[in-house]
PDB file of N, CA and C and ligand atoms in Angstrom:
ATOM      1  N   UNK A  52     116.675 130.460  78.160  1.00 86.00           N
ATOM      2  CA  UNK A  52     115.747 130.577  79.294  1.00 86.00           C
ATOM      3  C   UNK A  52     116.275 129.769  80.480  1.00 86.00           C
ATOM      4  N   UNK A  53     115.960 130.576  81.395  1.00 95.00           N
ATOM      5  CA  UNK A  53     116.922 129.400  82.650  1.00 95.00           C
ATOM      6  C   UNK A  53     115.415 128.733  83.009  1.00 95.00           C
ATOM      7  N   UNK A  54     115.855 127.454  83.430  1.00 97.00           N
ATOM      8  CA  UNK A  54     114.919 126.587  84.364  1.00 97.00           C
ATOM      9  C   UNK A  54     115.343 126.303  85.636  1.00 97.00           C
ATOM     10  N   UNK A  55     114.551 125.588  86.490  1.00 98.00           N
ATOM     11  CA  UNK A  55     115.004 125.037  87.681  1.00 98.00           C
ATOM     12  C   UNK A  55     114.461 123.872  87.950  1.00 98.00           C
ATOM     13  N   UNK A  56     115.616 122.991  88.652  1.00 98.00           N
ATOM     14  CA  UNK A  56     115.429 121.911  89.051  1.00 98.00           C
ATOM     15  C   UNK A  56     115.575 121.361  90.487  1.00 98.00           C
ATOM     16  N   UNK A  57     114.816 120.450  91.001  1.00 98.00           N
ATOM     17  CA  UNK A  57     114.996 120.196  92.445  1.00 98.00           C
ATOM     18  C   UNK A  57     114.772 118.542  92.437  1.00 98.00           C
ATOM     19  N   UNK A  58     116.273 117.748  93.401  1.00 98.00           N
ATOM     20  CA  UNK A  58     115.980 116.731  93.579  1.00 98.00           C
ATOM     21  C   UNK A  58     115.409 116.349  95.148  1.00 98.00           C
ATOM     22  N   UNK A  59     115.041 115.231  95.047  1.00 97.00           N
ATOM     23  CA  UNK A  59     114.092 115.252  96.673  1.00 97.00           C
ATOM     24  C   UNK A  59     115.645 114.692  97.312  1.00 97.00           C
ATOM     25  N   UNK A  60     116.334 113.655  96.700  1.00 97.00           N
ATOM     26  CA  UNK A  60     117.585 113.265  97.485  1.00 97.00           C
ATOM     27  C   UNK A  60     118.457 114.410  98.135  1.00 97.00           C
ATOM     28  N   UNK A  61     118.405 115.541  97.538  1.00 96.00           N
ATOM     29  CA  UNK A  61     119.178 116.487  98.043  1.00 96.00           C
ATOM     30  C   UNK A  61     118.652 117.222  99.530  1.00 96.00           C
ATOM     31  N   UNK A  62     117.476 116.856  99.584  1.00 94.00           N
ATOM     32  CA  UNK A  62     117.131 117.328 100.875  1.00 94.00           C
ATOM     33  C   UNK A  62     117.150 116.399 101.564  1.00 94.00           C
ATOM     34  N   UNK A  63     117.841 114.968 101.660  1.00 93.00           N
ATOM     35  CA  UNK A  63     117.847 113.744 102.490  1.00 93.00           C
ATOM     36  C   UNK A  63     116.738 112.929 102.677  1.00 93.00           C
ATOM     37  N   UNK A  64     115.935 112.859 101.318  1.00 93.00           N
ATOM     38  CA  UNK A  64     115.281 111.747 101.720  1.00 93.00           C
ATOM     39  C   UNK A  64     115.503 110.480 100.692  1.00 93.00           C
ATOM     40  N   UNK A  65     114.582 109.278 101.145  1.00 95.00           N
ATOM     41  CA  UNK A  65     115.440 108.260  99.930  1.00 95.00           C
ATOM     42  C   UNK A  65     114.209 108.449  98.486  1.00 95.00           C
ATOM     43  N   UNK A  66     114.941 108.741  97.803  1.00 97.00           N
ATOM     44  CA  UNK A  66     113.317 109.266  96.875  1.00 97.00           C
ATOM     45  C   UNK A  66     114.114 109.753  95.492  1.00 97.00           C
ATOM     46  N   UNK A  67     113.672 109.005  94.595  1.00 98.00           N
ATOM     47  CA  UNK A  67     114.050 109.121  92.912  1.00 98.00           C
ATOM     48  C   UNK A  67     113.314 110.677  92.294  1.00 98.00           C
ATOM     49  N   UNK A  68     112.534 111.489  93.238  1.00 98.00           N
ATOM     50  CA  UNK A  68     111.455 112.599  92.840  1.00 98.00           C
ATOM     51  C   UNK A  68     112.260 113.376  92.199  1.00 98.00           C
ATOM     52  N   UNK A  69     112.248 114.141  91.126  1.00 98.00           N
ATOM     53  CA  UNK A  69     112.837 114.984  90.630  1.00 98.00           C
ATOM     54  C   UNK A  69     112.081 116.490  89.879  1.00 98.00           C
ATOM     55  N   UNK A  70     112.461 117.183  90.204  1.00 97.00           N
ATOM     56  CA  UNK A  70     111.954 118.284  89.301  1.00 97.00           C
ATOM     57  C   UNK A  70     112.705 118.961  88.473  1.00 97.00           C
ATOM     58  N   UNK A  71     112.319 119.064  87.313  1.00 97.00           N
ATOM     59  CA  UNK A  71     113.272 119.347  86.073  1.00 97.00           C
ATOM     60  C   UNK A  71     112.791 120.306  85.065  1.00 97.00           C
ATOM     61  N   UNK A  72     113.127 121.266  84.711  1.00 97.00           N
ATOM     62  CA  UNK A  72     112.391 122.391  83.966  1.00 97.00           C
ATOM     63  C   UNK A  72     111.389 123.254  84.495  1.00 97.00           C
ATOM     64  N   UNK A  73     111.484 123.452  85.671  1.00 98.00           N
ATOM     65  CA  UNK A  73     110.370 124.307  86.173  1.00 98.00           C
ATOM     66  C   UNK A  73     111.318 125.646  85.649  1.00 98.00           C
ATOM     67  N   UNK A  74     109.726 126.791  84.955  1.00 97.00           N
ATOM     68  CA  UNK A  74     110.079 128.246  84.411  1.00 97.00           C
ATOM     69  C   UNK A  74     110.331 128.656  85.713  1.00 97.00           C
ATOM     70  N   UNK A  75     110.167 128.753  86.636  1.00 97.00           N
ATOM     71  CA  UNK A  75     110.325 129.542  87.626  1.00 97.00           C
ATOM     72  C   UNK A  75     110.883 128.772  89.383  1.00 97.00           C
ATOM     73  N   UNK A  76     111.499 129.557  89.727  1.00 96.00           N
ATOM     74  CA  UNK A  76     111.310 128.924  91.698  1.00 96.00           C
ATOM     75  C   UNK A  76     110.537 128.989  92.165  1.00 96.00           C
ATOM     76  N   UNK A  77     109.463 129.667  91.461  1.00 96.00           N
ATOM     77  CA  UNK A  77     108.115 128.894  92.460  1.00 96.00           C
ATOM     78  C   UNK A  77     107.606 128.062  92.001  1.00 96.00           C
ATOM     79  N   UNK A  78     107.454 128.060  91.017  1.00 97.00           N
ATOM     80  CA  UNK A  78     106.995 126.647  90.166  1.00 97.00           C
ATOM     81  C   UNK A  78     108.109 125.402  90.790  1.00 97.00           C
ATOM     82  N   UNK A  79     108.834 125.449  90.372  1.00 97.00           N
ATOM     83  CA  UNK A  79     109.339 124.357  91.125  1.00 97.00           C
ATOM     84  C   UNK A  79     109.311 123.883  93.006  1.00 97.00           C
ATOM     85  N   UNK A  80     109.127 125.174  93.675  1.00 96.00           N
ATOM     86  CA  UNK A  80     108.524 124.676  95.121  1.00 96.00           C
ATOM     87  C   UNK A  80     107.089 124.326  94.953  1.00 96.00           C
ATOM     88  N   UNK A  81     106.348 124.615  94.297  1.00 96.00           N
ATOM     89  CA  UNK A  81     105.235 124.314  94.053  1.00 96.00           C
ATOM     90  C   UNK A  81     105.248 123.136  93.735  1.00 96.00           C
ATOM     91  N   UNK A  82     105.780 122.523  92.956  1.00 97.00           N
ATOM     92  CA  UNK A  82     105.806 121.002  92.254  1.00 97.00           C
ATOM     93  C   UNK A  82     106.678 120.235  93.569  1.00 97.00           C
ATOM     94  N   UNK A  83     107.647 120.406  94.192  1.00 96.00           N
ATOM     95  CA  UNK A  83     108.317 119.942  95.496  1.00 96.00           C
ATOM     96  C   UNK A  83     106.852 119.671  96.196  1.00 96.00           C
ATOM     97  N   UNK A  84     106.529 121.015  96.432  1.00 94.00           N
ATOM     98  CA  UNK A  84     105.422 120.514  97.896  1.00 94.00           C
ATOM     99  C   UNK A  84     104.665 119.421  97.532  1.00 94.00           C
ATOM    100  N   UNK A  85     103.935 119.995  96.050  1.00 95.00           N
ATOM    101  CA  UNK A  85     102.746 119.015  95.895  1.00 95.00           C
ATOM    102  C   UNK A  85     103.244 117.434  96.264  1.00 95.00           C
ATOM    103  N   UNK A  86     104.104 117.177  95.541  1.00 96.00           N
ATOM    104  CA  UNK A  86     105.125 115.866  95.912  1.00 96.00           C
ATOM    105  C   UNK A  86     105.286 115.543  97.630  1.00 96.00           C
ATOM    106  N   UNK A  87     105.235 116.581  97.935  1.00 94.00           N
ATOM    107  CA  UNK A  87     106.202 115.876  99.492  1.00 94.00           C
ATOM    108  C   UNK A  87     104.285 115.727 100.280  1.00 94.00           C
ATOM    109  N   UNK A  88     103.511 116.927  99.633  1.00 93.00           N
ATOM    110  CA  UNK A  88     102.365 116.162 100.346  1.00 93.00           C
ATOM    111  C   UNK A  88     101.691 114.686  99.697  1.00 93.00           C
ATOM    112  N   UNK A  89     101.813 114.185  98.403  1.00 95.00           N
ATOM    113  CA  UNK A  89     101.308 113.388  97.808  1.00 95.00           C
ATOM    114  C   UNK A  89     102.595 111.919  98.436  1.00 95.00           C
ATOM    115  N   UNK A  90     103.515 111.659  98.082  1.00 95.00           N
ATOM    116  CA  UNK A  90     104.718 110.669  98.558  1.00 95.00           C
ATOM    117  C   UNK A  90     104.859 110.494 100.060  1.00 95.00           C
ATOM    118  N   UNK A  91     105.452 111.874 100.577  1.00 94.00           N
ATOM    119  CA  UNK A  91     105.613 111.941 101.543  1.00 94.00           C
ATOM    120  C   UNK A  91     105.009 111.878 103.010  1.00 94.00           C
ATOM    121  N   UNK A  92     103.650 112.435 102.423  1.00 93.00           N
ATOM    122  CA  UNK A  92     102.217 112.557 103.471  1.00 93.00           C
ATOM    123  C   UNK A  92     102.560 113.661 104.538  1.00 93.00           C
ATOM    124  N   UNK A  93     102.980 114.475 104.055  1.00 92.00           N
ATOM    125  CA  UNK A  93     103.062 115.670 104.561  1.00 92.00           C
ATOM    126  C   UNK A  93     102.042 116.687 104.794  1.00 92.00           C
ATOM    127  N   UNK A  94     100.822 116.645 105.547  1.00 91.00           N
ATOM    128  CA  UNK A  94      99.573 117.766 105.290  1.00 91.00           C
ATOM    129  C   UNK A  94     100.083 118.884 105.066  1.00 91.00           C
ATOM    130  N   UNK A  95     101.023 119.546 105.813  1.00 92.00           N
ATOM    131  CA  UNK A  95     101.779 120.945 105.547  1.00 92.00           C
ATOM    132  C   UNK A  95     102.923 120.866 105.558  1.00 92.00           C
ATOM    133  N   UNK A  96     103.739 121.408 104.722  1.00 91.00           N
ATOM    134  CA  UNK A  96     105.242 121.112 104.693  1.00 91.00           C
ATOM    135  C   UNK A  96     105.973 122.601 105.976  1.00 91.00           C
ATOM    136  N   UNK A  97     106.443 122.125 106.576  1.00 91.00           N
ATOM    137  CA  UNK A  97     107.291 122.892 107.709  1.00 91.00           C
ATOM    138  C   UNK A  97     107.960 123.890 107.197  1.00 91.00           C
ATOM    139  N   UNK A  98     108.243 124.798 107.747  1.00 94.00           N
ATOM    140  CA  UNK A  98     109.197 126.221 107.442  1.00 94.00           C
ATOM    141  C   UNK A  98     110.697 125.261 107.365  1.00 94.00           C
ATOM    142  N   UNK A  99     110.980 124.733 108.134  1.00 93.00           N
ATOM    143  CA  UNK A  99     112.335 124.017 108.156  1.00 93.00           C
ATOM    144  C   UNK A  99     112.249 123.268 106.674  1.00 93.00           C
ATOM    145  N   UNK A 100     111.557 122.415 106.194  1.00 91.00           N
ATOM    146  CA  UNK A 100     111.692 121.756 105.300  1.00 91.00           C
ATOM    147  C   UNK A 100     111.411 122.609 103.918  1.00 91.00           C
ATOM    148  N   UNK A 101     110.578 123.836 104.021  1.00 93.00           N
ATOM    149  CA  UNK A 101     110.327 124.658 103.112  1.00 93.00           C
ATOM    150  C   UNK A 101     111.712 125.258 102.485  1.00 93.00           C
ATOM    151  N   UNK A 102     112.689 125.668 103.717  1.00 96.00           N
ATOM    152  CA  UNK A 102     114.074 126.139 103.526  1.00 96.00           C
ATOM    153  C   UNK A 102     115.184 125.459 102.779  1.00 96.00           C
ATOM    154  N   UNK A 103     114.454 124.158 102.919  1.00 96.00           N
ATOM    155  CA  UNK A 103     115.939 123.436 102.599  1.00 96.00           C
ATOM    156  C   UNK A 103     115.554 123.215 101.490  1.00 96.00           C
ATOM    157  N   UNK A 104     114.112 122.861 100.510  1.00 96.00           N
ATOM    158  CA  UNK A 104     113.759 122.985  99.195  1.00 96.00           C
ATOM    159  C   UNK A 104     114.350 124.299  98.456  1.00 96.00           C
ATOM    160  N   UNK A 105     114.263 125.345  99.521  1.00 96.00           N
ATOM    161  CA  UNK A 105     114.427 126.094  98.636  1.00 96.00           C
ATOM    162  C   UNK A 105     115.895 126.207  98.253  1.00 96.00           C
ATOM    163  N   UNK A 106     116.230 125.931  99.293  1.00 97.00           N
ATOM    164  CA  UNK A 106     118.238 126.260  98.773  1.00 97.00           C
ATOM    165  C   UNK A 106     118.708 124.779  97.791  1.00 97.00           C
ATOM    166  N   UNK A 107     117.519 124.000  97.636  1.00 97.00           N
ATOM    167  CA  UNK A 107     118.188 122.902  97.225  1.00 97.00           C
ATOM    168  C   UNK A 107     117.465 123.105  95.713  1.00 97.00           C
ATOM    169  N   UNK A 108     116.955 124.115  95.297  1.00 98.00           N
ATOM    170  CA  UNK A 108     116.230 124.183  93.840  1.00 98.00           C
ATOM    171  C   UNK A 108     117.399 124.942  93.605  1.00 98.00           C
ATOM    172  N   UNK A 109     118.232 124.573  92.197  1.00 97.00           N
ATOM    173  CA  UNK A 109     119.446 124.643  91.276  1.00 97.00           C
ATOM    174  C   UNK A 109     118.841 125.357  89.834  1.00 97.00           C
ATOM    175  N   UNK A 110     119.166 126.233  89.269  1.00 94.00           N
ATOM    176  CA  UNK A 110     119.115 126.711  88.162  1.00 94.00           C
ATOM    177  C   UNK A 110     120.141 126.764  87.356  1.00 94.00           C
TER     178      UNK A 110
HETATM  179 ZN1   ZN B 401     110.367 112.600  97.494  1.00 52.65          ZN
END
């Protein structure tokens, strides 16, 4: 089964956040956002920053 994973460092910020085993790419942007609004204090995460999660989630 493939998974996906997303680190928050890879999108440049300083941040140990990791996502690891998400079944799916949306599941794992899903688990990114929730994070970047909970850590980050992000009310809405930006189209710009949405993009770079996404190219930065690895399977
Ligand atoms: Zn983070």
């Amino acid at each position: 089964m493939t998974t996906y994973a997303f680190k928050c460092k890879d999108i440049g910020m300083q941040c140990g956040f990791e996502v690891k085993g998400a079944s799916s790419r949306d599941e794992a942007m899903q688990l990114a956002v929730v994070h970047a609004k909970t850590a980050h204090n992000m009310q809405t995460v930006p189209q710009e920053v949405a993009n770079k999660v996404s190219s930065a989630i690895r399977s």
